[in-house]
CSV table of N, CA, C and O in Angstrom, one decimal:
chain,number,residue,atom,x,y,z
L,98,MET,N,31.1,7.2,-7.6
L,98,MET,CA,29.8,7.9,-7.3
L,98,MET,C,29.3,7.5,-5.9
L,98,MET,O,29.2,6.3,-5.6
L,99,ASP,N,29.1,8.5,-5.1
L,99,ASP,CA,28.8,8.2,-3.7
L,99,ASP,C,27.2,8.0,-3.6
L,99,ASP,O,26.5,8.3,-4.5
L,100,LEU,N,26.8,7.6,-2.4
L,100,LEU,CA,25.4,7.3,-2.1
L,100,LEU,C,24.5,8.5,-2.4
L,100,LEU,O,23.4,8.4,-3.0
L,101,LYS,N,24.9,9.7,-2.0
L,101,LYS,CA,24.1,10.9,-2.2
L,101,LYS,C,23.8,11.2,-3.7
L,101,LYS,O,22.7,11.7,-4.1
L,102,ASN,N,24.7,10.8,-4.6
L,102,ASN,CA,24.5,11.0,-6.0
L,102,ASN,C,23.6,9.9,-6.6
L,102,ASN,O,22.9,10.0,-7.6
L,103,LYS,N,23.6,8.7,-5.9
L,103,LYS,CA,22.8,7.6,-6.3
L,103,LYS,C,21.3,7.7,-5.8
L,103,LYS,O,20.4,7.0,-6.3
L,104,LEU,N,21.1,8.4,-4.7
L,104,LEU,CA,19.8,8.5,-4.1
L,104,LEU,C,18.7,8.8,-5.0
L,104,LEU,O,17.6,8.2,-5.0
L,105,PRO,N,18.8,9.9,-5.9
L,105,PRO,CA,17.7,10.2,-6.8
L,105,PRO,C,17.3,9.0,-7.7
L,105,PRO,O,16.2,8.7,-7.9
L,106,ASN,N,18.4,8.3,-8.2
L,106,ASN,CA,18.1,7.1,-9.0
L,106,ASN,C,17.4,6.0,-8.2
L,106,ASN,O,16.5,5.3,-8.7
L,107,ILE,N,17.9,5.8,-7.0
L,107,ILE,CA,17.3,4.7,-6.2
L,107,ILE,C,15.8,5.0,-5.9
L,107,ILE,O,14.9,4.2,-6.1
L,108,ALA,N,15.5,6.3,-5.6
L,108,ALA,CA,14.1,6.7,-5.4
L,108,ALA,C,13.3,6.5,-6.7
L,108,ALA,O,12.2,6.0,-6.6
L,109,LEU,N,13.9,6.9,-7.8
L,109,LEU,CA,13.1,6.8,-9.1
L,109,LEU,C,12.9,5.4,-9.5
L,109,LEU,O,11.8,5.0,-10.0
L,110,TYR,N,13.9,4.5,-9.2
L,110,TYR,CA,13.7,3.1,-9.5
L,110,TYR,C,12.6,2.5,-8.5
L,110,TYR,O,11.8,1.7,-8.9
L,111,ALA,N,12.6,3.0,-7.3
L,111,ALA,CA,11.6,2.5,-6.3
L,111,ALA,C,10.2,2.9,-6.8
L,111,ALA,O,9.3,2.1,-6.9
L,112,PHE,N,10.0,4.2,-7.1
L,112,PHE,CA,8.7,4.7,-7.6
L,112,PHE,C,8.3,4.0,-8.9
L,112,PHE,O,7.2,3.5,-9.0
L,113,GLY,N,9.3,3.9,-9.8
L,113,GLY,CA,9.0,3.3,-11.1
L,113,GLY,C,8.7,1.8,-11.0
L,113,GLY,O,7.7,1.4,-11.6
L,114,GLY,N,9.5,1.1,-10.3
L,114,GLY,CA,9.2,-0.3,-10.1
L,114,GLY,C,7.9,-0.6,-9.4
L,114,GLY,O,7.1,-1.4,-9.9
L,115,TYR,N,7.6,0.2,-8.4
L,115,TYR,CA,6.4,-0.1,-7.6
L,115,TYR,C,5.2,0.3,-8.4
L,115,TYR,O,4.2,-0.5,-8.4
L,116,CYS,N,5.2,1.4,-9.1
L,116,CYS,CA,4.0,1.8,-9.9
L,116,CYS,C,3.8,0.9,-11.0
L,116,CYS,O,2.6,0.5,-11.3
L,117,THR,N,4.8,0.5,-11.7
L,117,THR,CA,4.7,-0.4,-12.8
L,117,THR,C,4.2,-1.8,-12.4
L,117,THR,O,3.3,-2.4,-13.0
L,118,LEU,N,4.7,-2.3,-11.3
L,118,LEU,CA,4.3,-3.5,-10.7
L,118,LEU,C,2.8,-3.5,-10.3
L,118,LEU,O,2.0,-4.4,-10.5
L,119,GLN,N,2.4,-2.3,-9.7
L,119,GLN,CA,1.0,-2.2,-9.3
L,119,GLN,C,0.1,-2.3,-10.6
L,119,GLN,O,-1.0,-2.9,-10.5
L,120,SER,N,0.5,-1.7,-11.7
L,120,SER,CA,-0.3,-1.7,-12.9
L,120,SER,C,-0.5,-3.1,-13.4
L,120,SER,O,-1.5,-3.5,-13.8
L,121,VAL,N,0.6,-3.9,-13.4
L,121,VAL,CA,0.6,-5.3,-13.8
L,121,VAL,C,-0.3,-6.1,-12.9
L,121,VAL,O,-1.1,-6.9,-13.4
L,122,VAL,N,-0.1,-5.9,-11.6
L,122,VAL,CA,-0.9,-6.7,-10.6
L,122,VAL,C,-2.4,-6.4,-10.8
L,122,VAL,O,-3.3,-7.3,-10.7
L,123,ILE,N,-2.7,-5.1,-11.0
L,123,ILE,CA,-4.1,-4.7,-11.2
L,123,ILE,C,-4.7,-5.4,-12.5
L,123,ILE,O,-5.8,-6.0,-12.4
L,124,PHE,N,-4.0,-5.4,-13.6
L,124,PHE,CA,-4.5,-6.0,-14.8
L,124,PHE,C,-4.7,-7.5,-14.6
L,124,PHE,O,-5.6,-8.1,-15.1
L,125,VAL,N,-3.8,-8.2,-13.9
L,125,VAL,CA,-3.8,-9.6,-13.8
L,125,VAL,C,-4.6,-10.2,-12.6
L,125,VAL,O,-5.3,-11.2,-12.8
L,126,PHE,N,-4.5,-9.5,-11.5
L,126,PHE,CA,-5.1,-10.1,-10.3
L,126,PHE,C,-6.2,-9.3,-9.6
L,126,PHE,O,-6.7,-9.8,-8.5
L,127,ILE,N,-6.6,-8.2,-10.1
L,127,ILE,CA,-7.6,-7.3,-9.3
L,127,ILE,C,-8.9,-8.0,-9.0
L,127,ILE,O,-9.5,-7.8,-7.9
L,128,GLU,N,-9.4,-8.9,-9.8
L,128,GLU,CA,-10.6,-9.5,-9.6
L,128,GLU,C,-10.6,-10.4,-8.3
L,128,GLU,O,-11.6,-10.7,-7.7
L,129,SER,N,-9.4,-11.0,-8.0
L,129,SER,CA,-9.3,-11.8,-6.8
L,129,SER,C,-8.8,-10.9,-5.6
L,129,SER,O,-9.1,-11.3,-4.5
L,130,ILE,N,-8.2,-9.8,-5.8
L,130,ILE,CA,-7.8,-8.9,-4.7
L,130,ILE,C,-8.9,-8.1,-4.1
L,130,ILE,O,-9.0,-8.0,-2.9
L,131,VAL,N,-9.8,-7.5,-5.0
L,131,VAL,CA,-10.8,-6.6,-4.5
L,131,VAL,C,-11.7,-7.2,-3.5
L,131,VAL,O,-12.0,-6.6,-2.5
L,132,PRO,N,-12.2,-8.5,-3.6
L,132,PRO,CA,-13.1,-9.0,-2.6
L,132,PRO,C,-12.4,-9.1,-1.2
L,132,PRO,O,-13.1,-9.1,-0.2
L,133,GLN,N,-11.1,-9.2,-1.2
L,133,GLN,CA,-10.3,-9.3,0.1
L,133,GLN,C,-10.2,-8.0,0.7
L,133,GLN,O,-10.1,-7.9,2.0
L,134,VAL,N,-10.1,-6.9,-0.1
L,134,VAL,CA,-9.8,-5.6,0.4
L,134,VAL,C,-11.1,-4.8,0.7
L,134,VAL,O,-11.1,-4.0,1.7
L,135,PHE,N,-12.2,-5.0,-0.1
L,135,PHE,CA,-13.4,-4.3,0.1
L,135,PHE,C,-14.5,-5.1,0.8
L,135,PHE,O,-14.7,-6.3,0.4
L,136,ASN,N,-15.2,-4.5,1.6
L,136,ASN,CA,-16.3,-5.1,2.4
L,136,ASN,C,-17.6,-4.5,1.9
L,136,ASN,O,-18.1,-3.6,2.6
L,137,THR,N,-18.1,-5.0,0.8
L,137,THR,CA,-19.3,-4.3,0.2
L,137,THR,C,-20.1,-5.3,-0.6
L,137,THR,O,-19.8,-6.5,-0.7
L,138,THR,N,-21.1,-4.8,-1.3
L,138,THR,CA,-22.0,-5.6,-2.1
L,138,THR,C,-21.4,-6.1,-3.3
L,138,THR,O,-20.3,-5.5,-3.7
L,139,PRO,N,-22.0,-7.1,-4.0
L,139,PRO,CA,-21.4,-7.5,-5.3
L,139,PRO,C,-21.3,-6.3,-6.3
L,139,PRO,O,-20.3,-6.2,-7.1
L,140,GLU,N,-22.3,-5.4,-6.3
L,140,GLU,CA,-22.2,-4.3,-7.2
L,140,GLU,C,-21.1,-3.3,-6.8
L,140,GLU,O,-20.4,-2.8,-7.7
L,141,GLY,N,-20.9,-3.2,-5.5
L,141,GLY,CA,-19.7,-2.3,-5.1
L,141,GLY,C,-18.4,-3.0,-5.4
L,141,GLY,O,-17.5,-2.2,-5.8
L,142,LEU,N,-18.3,-4.3,-5.4
L,142,LEU,CA,-17.1,-5.0,-5.8
L,142,LEU,C,-16.8,-4.8,-7.3
L,142,LEU,O,-15.7,-4.5,-7.7
L,143,GLU,N,-17.9,-4.8,-8.1
L,143,GLU,CA,-17.8,-4.6,-9.5
L,143,GLU,C,-17.3,-3.2,-9.8
L,143,GLU,O,-16.4,-3.0,-10.7
L,144,ILE,N,-17.8,-2.2,-9.1
L,144,ILE,CA,-17.4,-0.8,-9.3
L,144,ILE,C,-15.9,-0.7,-8.9
L,144,ILE,O,-15.1,-0.1,-9.6
L,145,ALA,N,-15.5,-1.3,-7.8
L,145,ALA,CA,-14.1,-1.2,-7.4
L,145,ALA,C,-13.2,-1.9,-8.4
L,145,ALA,O,-12.1,-1.3,-8.7
L,146,ILE,N,-13.6,-3.0,-9.0
L,146,ILE,CA,-12.8,-3.6,-10.0
L,146,ILE,C,-12.6,-2.7,-11.2
L,146,ILE,O,-11.5,-2.5,-11.7
L,147,LEU,N,-13.8,-2.2,-11.7
L,147,LEU,CA,-13.7,-1.3,-12.9
L,147,LEU,C,-12.9,-0.1,-12.6
L,147,LEU,O,-12.1,0.3,-13.5
L,148,MET,N,-13.0,0.5,-11.4
L,148,MET,CA,-12.2,1.7,-11.1
L,148,MET,C,-10.7,1.4,-11.1
L,148,MET,O,-9.9,2.2,-11.5
L,149,HIS,N,-10.3,0.2,-10.6
L,149,HIS,CA,-8.9,-0.2,-10.6
L,149,HIS,C,-8.4,-0.4,-12.0
L,149,HIS,O,-7.3,-0.1,-12.3
L,150,TYR,N,-9.2,-1.0,-12.9
L,150,TYR,CA,-8.8,-1.2,-14.3
L,150,TYR,C,-8.6,0.2,-14.9
L,150,TYR,O,-7.7,0.4,-15.7
L,151,GLY,N,-9.4,1.2,-14.5
L,151,GLY,CA,-9.2,2.5,-15.0
L,151,GLY,C,-7.9,3.2,-14.5
L,151,GLY,O,-7.3,4.0,-15.1
L,152,MET,N,-7.5,2.8,-13.2
L,152,MET,CA,-6.3,3.4,-12.6
L,152,MET,C,-5.0,2.8,-13.1
L,152,MET,O,-4.0,3.4,-13.0
L,153,ALA,N,-5.1,1.5,-13.6
L,153,ALA,CA,-3.9,0.8,-13.9
L,153,ALA,C,-3.1,1.5,-15.0
L,153,ALA,O,-1.8,1.6,-14.8
L,154,PRO,N,-3.7,2.1,-16.0
L,154,PRO,CA,-2.8,2.8,-17.0
L,154,PRO,C,-2.1,4.0,-16.4
L,154,PRO,O,-1.0,4.3,-16.7
L,155,ALA,N,-2.8,4.7,-15.4
L,155,ALA,CA,-2.1,5.8,-14.8
L,155,ALA,C,-0.9,5.3,-14.0
L,155,ALA,O,0.1,6.0,-14.0
L,156,PHE,N,-1.0,4.2,-13.3
L,156,PHE,CA,0.1,3.7,-12.5
L,156,PHE,C,1.2,3.3,-13.5
L,156,PHE,O,2.4,3.5,-13.2
L,157,LEU,N,0.9,2.7,-14.7
L,157,LEU,CA,1.9,2.4,-15.7
L,157,LEU,C,2.6,3.6,-16.2
L,157,LEU,O,3.8,3.7,-16.3
L,158,ILE,N,1.8,4.7,-16.5
L,158,ILE,CA,2.4,5.9,-16.9
L,158,ILE,C,3.4,6.5,-15.9
L,158,ILE,O,4.5,6.9,-16.2
L,159,MET,N,2.9,6.5,-14.6
L,159,MET,CA,3.8,7.1,-13.5
L,159,MET,C,5.1,6.2,-13.4
L,159,MET,O,6.2,6.8,-13.3
L,160,GLY,N,4.9,4.9,-13.4
L,160,GLY,CA,6.0,4.0,-13.3
L,160,GLY,C,7.0,4.2,-14.4
L,160,GLY,O,8.3,4.3,-14.2
L,161,LEU,N,6.6,4.2,-15.6
L,161,LEU,CA,7.5,4.4,-16.8
L,161,LEU,C,8.2,5.7,-16.8
L,161,LEU,O,9.3,5.9,-17.1
L,162,THR,N,7.4,6.8,-16.4
L,162,THR,CA,8.0,8.1,-16.3
L,162,THR,C,9.2,8.1,-15.3
L,162,THR,O,10.2,8.6,-15.6
L,163,ALA,N,8.9,7.5,-14.1
L,163,ALA,CA,10.0,7.4,-13.1
L,163,ALA,C,11.2,6.6,-13.6
L,163,ALA,O,12.3,7.0,-13.4
L,164,LEU,N,10.9,5.5,-14.2
L,164,LEU,CA,12.0,4.7,-14.7
L,164,LEU,C,12.8,5.4,-15.8
L,164,LEU,O,14.1,5.4,-15.9
L,165,PHE,N,12.1,6.1,-16.8
L,165,PHE,CA,12.8,6.8,-17.8
L,165,PHE,C,13.6,8.0,-17.3
L,165,PHE,O,14.6,8.4,-17.8
L,166,ALA,N,13.1,8.6,-16.2
L,166,ALA,CA,13.7,9.7,-15.6
L,166,ALA,C,15.1,9.4,-15.0
L,166,ALA,O,15.8,10.4,-14.7
L,167,THR,N,15.4,8.2,-14.8
L,167,THR,CA,16.7,7.8,-14.2
L,167,THR,C,17.9,8.3,-15.1
L,167,THR,O,19.0,8.4,-14.7
L,168,THR,N,17.6,8.6,-16.4
L,168,THR,CA,18.6,9.1,-17.3
L,168,THR,C,18.7,10.6,-17.4
L,168,THR,O,19.5,11.1,-18.2
L,169,PHE,N,17.8,11.3,-16.7
L,169,PHE,CA,17.7,12.8,-16.8
L,169,PHE,C,18.9,13.4,-16.0
L,169,PHE,O,19.5,12.7,-15.2
L,170,GLU,N,19.0,14.7,-16.2
L,170,GLU,CA,19.9,15.5,-15.3
L,170,GLU,C,19.4,15.5,-13.9
L,170,GLU,O,18.2,15.4,-13.7
L,171,LEU,N,20.3,15.8,-13.0
L,171,LEU,CA,19.9,15.8,-11.5
L,171,LEU,C,18.7,16.7,-11.2
L,171,LEU,O,17.8,16.3,-10.5
L,172,GLU,N,18.7,17.9,-11.7
L,172,GLU,CA,17.6,18.8,-11.4
L,172,GLU,C,16.2,18.3,-11.9
L,172,GLU,O,15.2,18.4,-11.3
L,173,SER,N,16.2,17.7,-13.1
L,173,SER,CA,15.0,17.1,-13.7
L,173,SER,C,14.6,15.9,-12.8
L,173,SER,O,13.4,15.7,-12.6
L,174,LYS,N,15.5,15.1,-12.4
L,174,LYS,CA,15.2,14.0,-11.5
L,174,LYS,C,14.6,14.5,-10.2
L,174,LYS,O,13.6,13.9,-9.8
L,175,ARG,N,15.1,15.5,-9.7
L,175,ARG,CA,14.6,16.1,-8.4
L,175,ARG,C,13.1,16.6,-8.6
L,175,ARG,O,12.3,16.5,-7.8
L,176,LYS,N,12.8,17.1,-9.8
L,176,LYS,CA,11.5,17.6,-10.1
L,176,LYS,C,10.5,16.4,-10.2
L,176,LYS,O,9.4,16.5,-9.7
L,177,ILE,N,10.9,15.3,-10.8
L,177,ILE,CA,10.1,14.2,-10.9
L,177,ILE,C,9.8,13.6,-9.5
L,177,ILE,O,8.7,13.3,-9.1
L,178,ILE,N,10.9,13.5,-8.7
L,178,ILE,CA,10.7,13.1,-7.3
L,178,ILE,C,9.8,14.0,-6.5
L,178,ILE,O,8.9,13.5,-5.8
L,179,LEU,N,9.9,15.3,-6.7
L,179,LEU,CA,9.0,16.3,-6.0
L,179,LEU,C,7.5,16.0,-6.5
L,179,LEU,O,6.6,16.1,-5.6
L,180,ALA,N,7.3,15.8,-7.7
L,180,ALA,CA,6.0,15.5,-8.2
L,180,ALA,C,5.4,14.3,-7.5
L,180,ALA,O,4.2,14.3,-7.1
L,181,PHE,N,6.2,13.2,-7.3
L,181,PHE,CA,5.7,12.1,-6.6
L,181,PHE,C,5.4,12.4,-5.1
L,181,PHE,O,4.4,12.0,-4.6
L,182,LEU,N,6.3,13.2,-4.5
L,182,LEU,CA,6.1,13.6,-3.1
L,182,LEU,C,4.8,14.4,-3.0
L,182,LEU,O,4.0,14.2,-2.0
L,183,ILE,N,4.6,15.3,-3.9
L,183,ILE,CA,3.4,16.2,-3.8
L,183,ILE,C,2.1,15.3,-4.0
L,183,ILE,O,1.1,15.4,-3.3
L,184,GLY,N,2.2,14.3,-4.9
L,184,GLY,CA,1.1,13.4,-5.1
L,184,GLY,C,0.8,12.5,-3.9
L,184,GLY,O,-0.4,12.1,-3.7
L,185,TYR,N,1.8,12.2,-3.2
L,185,TYR,CA,1.6,11.3,-2.0
L,185,TYR,C,0.9,12.0,-0.9
L,185,TYR,O,0.2,11.3,-0.1
L,186,VAL,N,1.0,13.3,-0.8
L,186,VAL,CA,0.3,14.0,0.3
L,186,VAL,C,-1.2,13.8,0.3
L,186,VAL,O,-1.8,13.3,1.3
L,187,PRO,N,-1.9,14.0,-0.8
L,187,PRO,CA,-3.4,13.7,-0.8
L,187,PRO,C,-3.7,12.2,-0.7
L,187,PRO,O,-4.7,11.8,-0.1
L,188,LEU,N,-2.8,11.4,-1.3
L,188,LEU,CA,-2.9,10.0,-1.2
L,188,LEU,C,-2.9,9.5,0.3
L,188,LEU,O,-3.7,8.6,0.6
L,189,PHE,N,-2.0,10.1,1.1
L,189,PHE,CA,-2.0,9.7,2.5
L,189,PHE,C,-3.3,10.1,3.2
L,189,PHE,O,-3.8,9.4,4.1
L,190,GLY,N,-3.9,11.2,2.8
L,190,GLY,CA,-5.2,11.6,3.3
L,190,GLY,C,-6.3,10.6,3.0
L,190,GLY,O,-7.1,10.2,3.8
L,191,VAL,N,-6.2,10.1,1.8
L,191,VAL,CA,-7.2,9.0,1.4
L,191,VAL,C,-6.9,7.7,2.2
L,191,VAL,O,-7.8,7.1,2.6
L,192,PHE,N,-5.6,7.4,2.3
L,192,PHE,CA,-5.3,6.2,3.1
L,192,PHE,C,-5.9,6.3,4.5
L,192,PHE,O,-6.4,5.4,5.1
L,193,TYR,N,-5.7,7.5,5.1
L,193,TYR,CA,-6.2,7.7,6.5
L,193,TYR,C,-7.7,7.5,6.5
L,193,TYR,O,-8.3,6.9,7.4
L,194,TYR,N,-8.4,8.0,5.5
L,194,TYR,CA,-9.9,7.8,5.4
L,194,TYR,C,-10.2,6.3,5.3
L,194,TYR,O,-11.1,5.8,5.9
L,195,PHE,N,-9.5,5.6,4.4
L,195,PHE,CA,-9.7,4.2,4.2
L,195,PHE,C,-9.6,3.4,5.5
L,195,PHE,O,-10.3,2.5,5.7
L,196,LEU,N,-8.6,3.8,6.3
L,196,LEU,CA,-8.3,3.0,7.5
L,196,LEU,C,-9.5,3.0,8.5
L,196,LEU,O,-9.7,2.0,9.2
L,197,GLY,N,-10.3,4.0,8.5
L,197,GLY,CA,-11.5,4.1,9.4
L,197,GLY,C,-12.8,3.7,8.7
L,197,GLY,O,-13.8,3.8,9.4
L,198,HIS,N,-12.8,3.4,7.5
L,198,HIS,CA,-14.1,3.2,6.7
L,198,HIS,C,-14.5,1.7,6.8
L,198,HIS,O,-13.7,0.8,6.6
L,199,GLU,N,-15.8,1.5,7.1
L,199,GLU,CA,-16.3,0.1,7.3
L,199,GLU,C,-16.3,-0.7,6.0
L,199,GLU,O,-16.4,-1.9,6.0
L,200,ALA,N,-16.2,0.0,4.8
L,200,ALA,CA,-16.2,-0.8,3.6
L,200,ALA,C,-14.8,-1.3,3.2
L,200,ALA,O,-14.6,-2.0,2.2
L,201,MET,N,-13.8,-1.0,4.0
L,201,MET,CA,-12.4,-1.3,3.7
L,201,MET,C,-11.9,-2.4,4.7
L,201,MET,O,-12.1,-2.3,5.9
L,202,ASN,N,-11.2,-3.3,4.2
L,202,ASN,CA,-10.5,-4.3,5.0
L,202,ASN,C,-9.0,-4.0,5.1
L,202,ASN,O,-8.2,-4.9,5.4
L,203,ALA,N,-8.6,-2.8,4.7
L,203,ALA,CA,-7.2,-2.5,4.6
L,203,ALA,C,-6.7,-1.9,5.9
L,203,ALA,O,-7.3,-1.1,6.6
L,204,GLY,N,-5.5,-2.4,6.3
L,204,GLY,CA,-4.8,-1.9,7.5
L,204,GLY,C,-3.6,-1.1,7.1
L,204,GLY,O,-3.3,-1.0,5.9
L,205,ILE,N,-2.9,-0.6,8.0
L,205,ILE,CA,-1.7,0.2,7.8
L,205,ILE,C,-0.7,-0.6,7.0
L,205,ILE,O,0.1,-0.1,6.1
L,206,GLU,N,-0.6,-1.9,7.2
L,206,GLU,CA,0.3,-2.8,6.5
L,206,GLU,C,0.1,-2.7,5.0
L,206,GLU,O,1.0,-3.0,4.2
L,207,THR,N,-1.1,-2.4,4.5
L,207,THR,CA,-1.4,-2.3,3.1
L,207,THR,C,-0.7,-1.2,2.5
L,207,THR,O,-0.4,-1.2,1.3
L,208,PHE,N,-0.4,-0.2,3.2
L,208,PHE,CA,0.2,1.1,2.7
L,208,PHE,C,1.7,1.2,2.9
L,208,PHE,O,2.3,2.2,2.6
L,209,ILE,N,2.3,0.2,3.5
L,209,ILE,CA,3.8,0.2,3.8
L,209,ILE,C,4.6,0.5,2.6
L,209,ILE,O,5.6,1.3,2.7
L,210,PRO,N,4.4,-0.2,1.5
L,210,PRO,CA,5.3,0.2,0.3
L,210,PRO,C,5.2,1.6,-0.1
L,210,PRO,O,6.2,2.2,-0.5
L,211,ASP,N,4.0,2.2,0.0
L,211,ASP,CA,3.9,3.7,-0.3
L,211,ASP,C,4.6,4.5,0.7
L,211,ASP,O,5.3,5.5,0.3
L,212,ILE,N,4.6,4.2,2.0
L,212,ILE,CA,5.3,4.9,3.0
L,212,ILE,C,6.8,4.8,2.8
L,212,ILE,O,7.5,5.8,2.9
L,213,ILE,N,7.3,3.6,2.4
L,213,ILE,CA,8.7,3.5,2.2
L,213,ILE,C,9.1,4.3,1.0
L,213,ILE,O,10.1,5.0,1.0
L,214,CYS,N,8.3,4.3,-0.1
L,214,CYS,CA,8.7,5.1,-1.3
L,214,CYS,C,8.7,6.6,-0.9
L,214,CYS,O,9.5,7.3,-1.4
L,215,PHE,N,7.7,7.0,-0.1
L,215,PHE,CA,7.6,8.4,0.2
L,215,PHE,C,8.9,8.8,1.0
L,215,PHE,O,9.5,9.9,0.7
L,216,ILE,N,9.2,8.0,2.0
L,216,ILE,CA,10.4,8.4,2.8
L,216,ILE,C,11.7,8.3,2.0
L,216,ILE,O,12.5,9.3,2.1
L,217,LEU,N,11.8,7.4,1.1
L,217,LEU,CA,13.0,7.3,0.2
L,217,LEU,C,13.0,8.5,-0.7
L,217,LEU,O,14.0,9.1,-0.9
L,218,GLY,N,11.8,8.9,-1.2
L,218,GLY,CA,11.7,10.2,-2.0
L,218,GLY,C,12.1,11.4,-1.2
L,218,GLY,O,12.8,12.3,-1.8
L,219,LEU,N,11.7,11.5,0.0
L,219,LEU,CA,12.1,12.7,0.8
L,219,LEU,C,13.6,12.7,1.0
L,219,LEU,O,14.2,13.8,0.9
L,220,VAL,N,14.2,11.6,1.4
L,220,VAL,CA,15.6,11.5,1.6
L,220,VAL,C,16.3,11.9,0.3
L,220,VAL,O,17.3,12.7,0.3
L,221,ALA,N,15.9,11.4,-0.8
L,221,ALA,CA,16.6,11.7,-2.1
L,221,ALA,C,16.4,13.1,-2.5
L,221,ALA,O,17.3,13.8,-3.0
L,222,TYR,N,15.2,13.7,-2.3
L,222,TYR,CA,14.9,15.1,-2.7
L,222,TYR,C,15.7,16.0,-1.8
L,222,TYR,O,16.3,17.0,-2.4
L,223,PHE,N,15.8,15.8,-0.5
L,223,PHE,CA,16.5,16.8,0.3
L,223,PHE,C,18.0,16.5,0.6
L,223,PHE,O,18.6,17.3,1.2
L,224,SER,N,18.5,15.5,0.0
L,224,SER,CA,20.0,15.2,0.1
L,224,SER,C,20.7,16.2,-0.8
L,224,SER,O,20.2,16.5,-1.9
L,225,LYS,N,21.7,16.7,-0.3
L,225,LYS,CA,22.5,17.7,-1.1
L,225,LYS,C,23.5,17.0,-2.1
L,225,LYS,O,23.9,15.8,-1.8
L,226,LYS,N,23.8,17.7,-3.2
L,226,LYS,CA,24.8,17.1,-4.1
L,226,LYS,C,26.1,16.8,-3.5
L,226,LYS,O,26.6,17.5,-2.7
């Protein structure tokens, strides 16, 4: 099996591993991470923590879907990858907004894992069989 046939699985493992890891990190460490990332009042920090707890199951669902999709047929794998790519487009818009907002302490380095996953997904999606 050559690299082009492995690319969809590599991308799905990257998406799945990253999203699943994010959900675990949120559940375990978010109360210590939020004050470092957000520049706001105690009430604002509490809202950020609660919103992240609400997002953690979504990350877990996305991660497990990507990991389970590694056993799918190639066309189904490509559709899952496309779904992630489409979802990243508005996410990058949000990231751009975050970079300029005074309530955020996040820099571009915060989003590097997402950028890597997106590029890997693009390569996997557009590689020919």
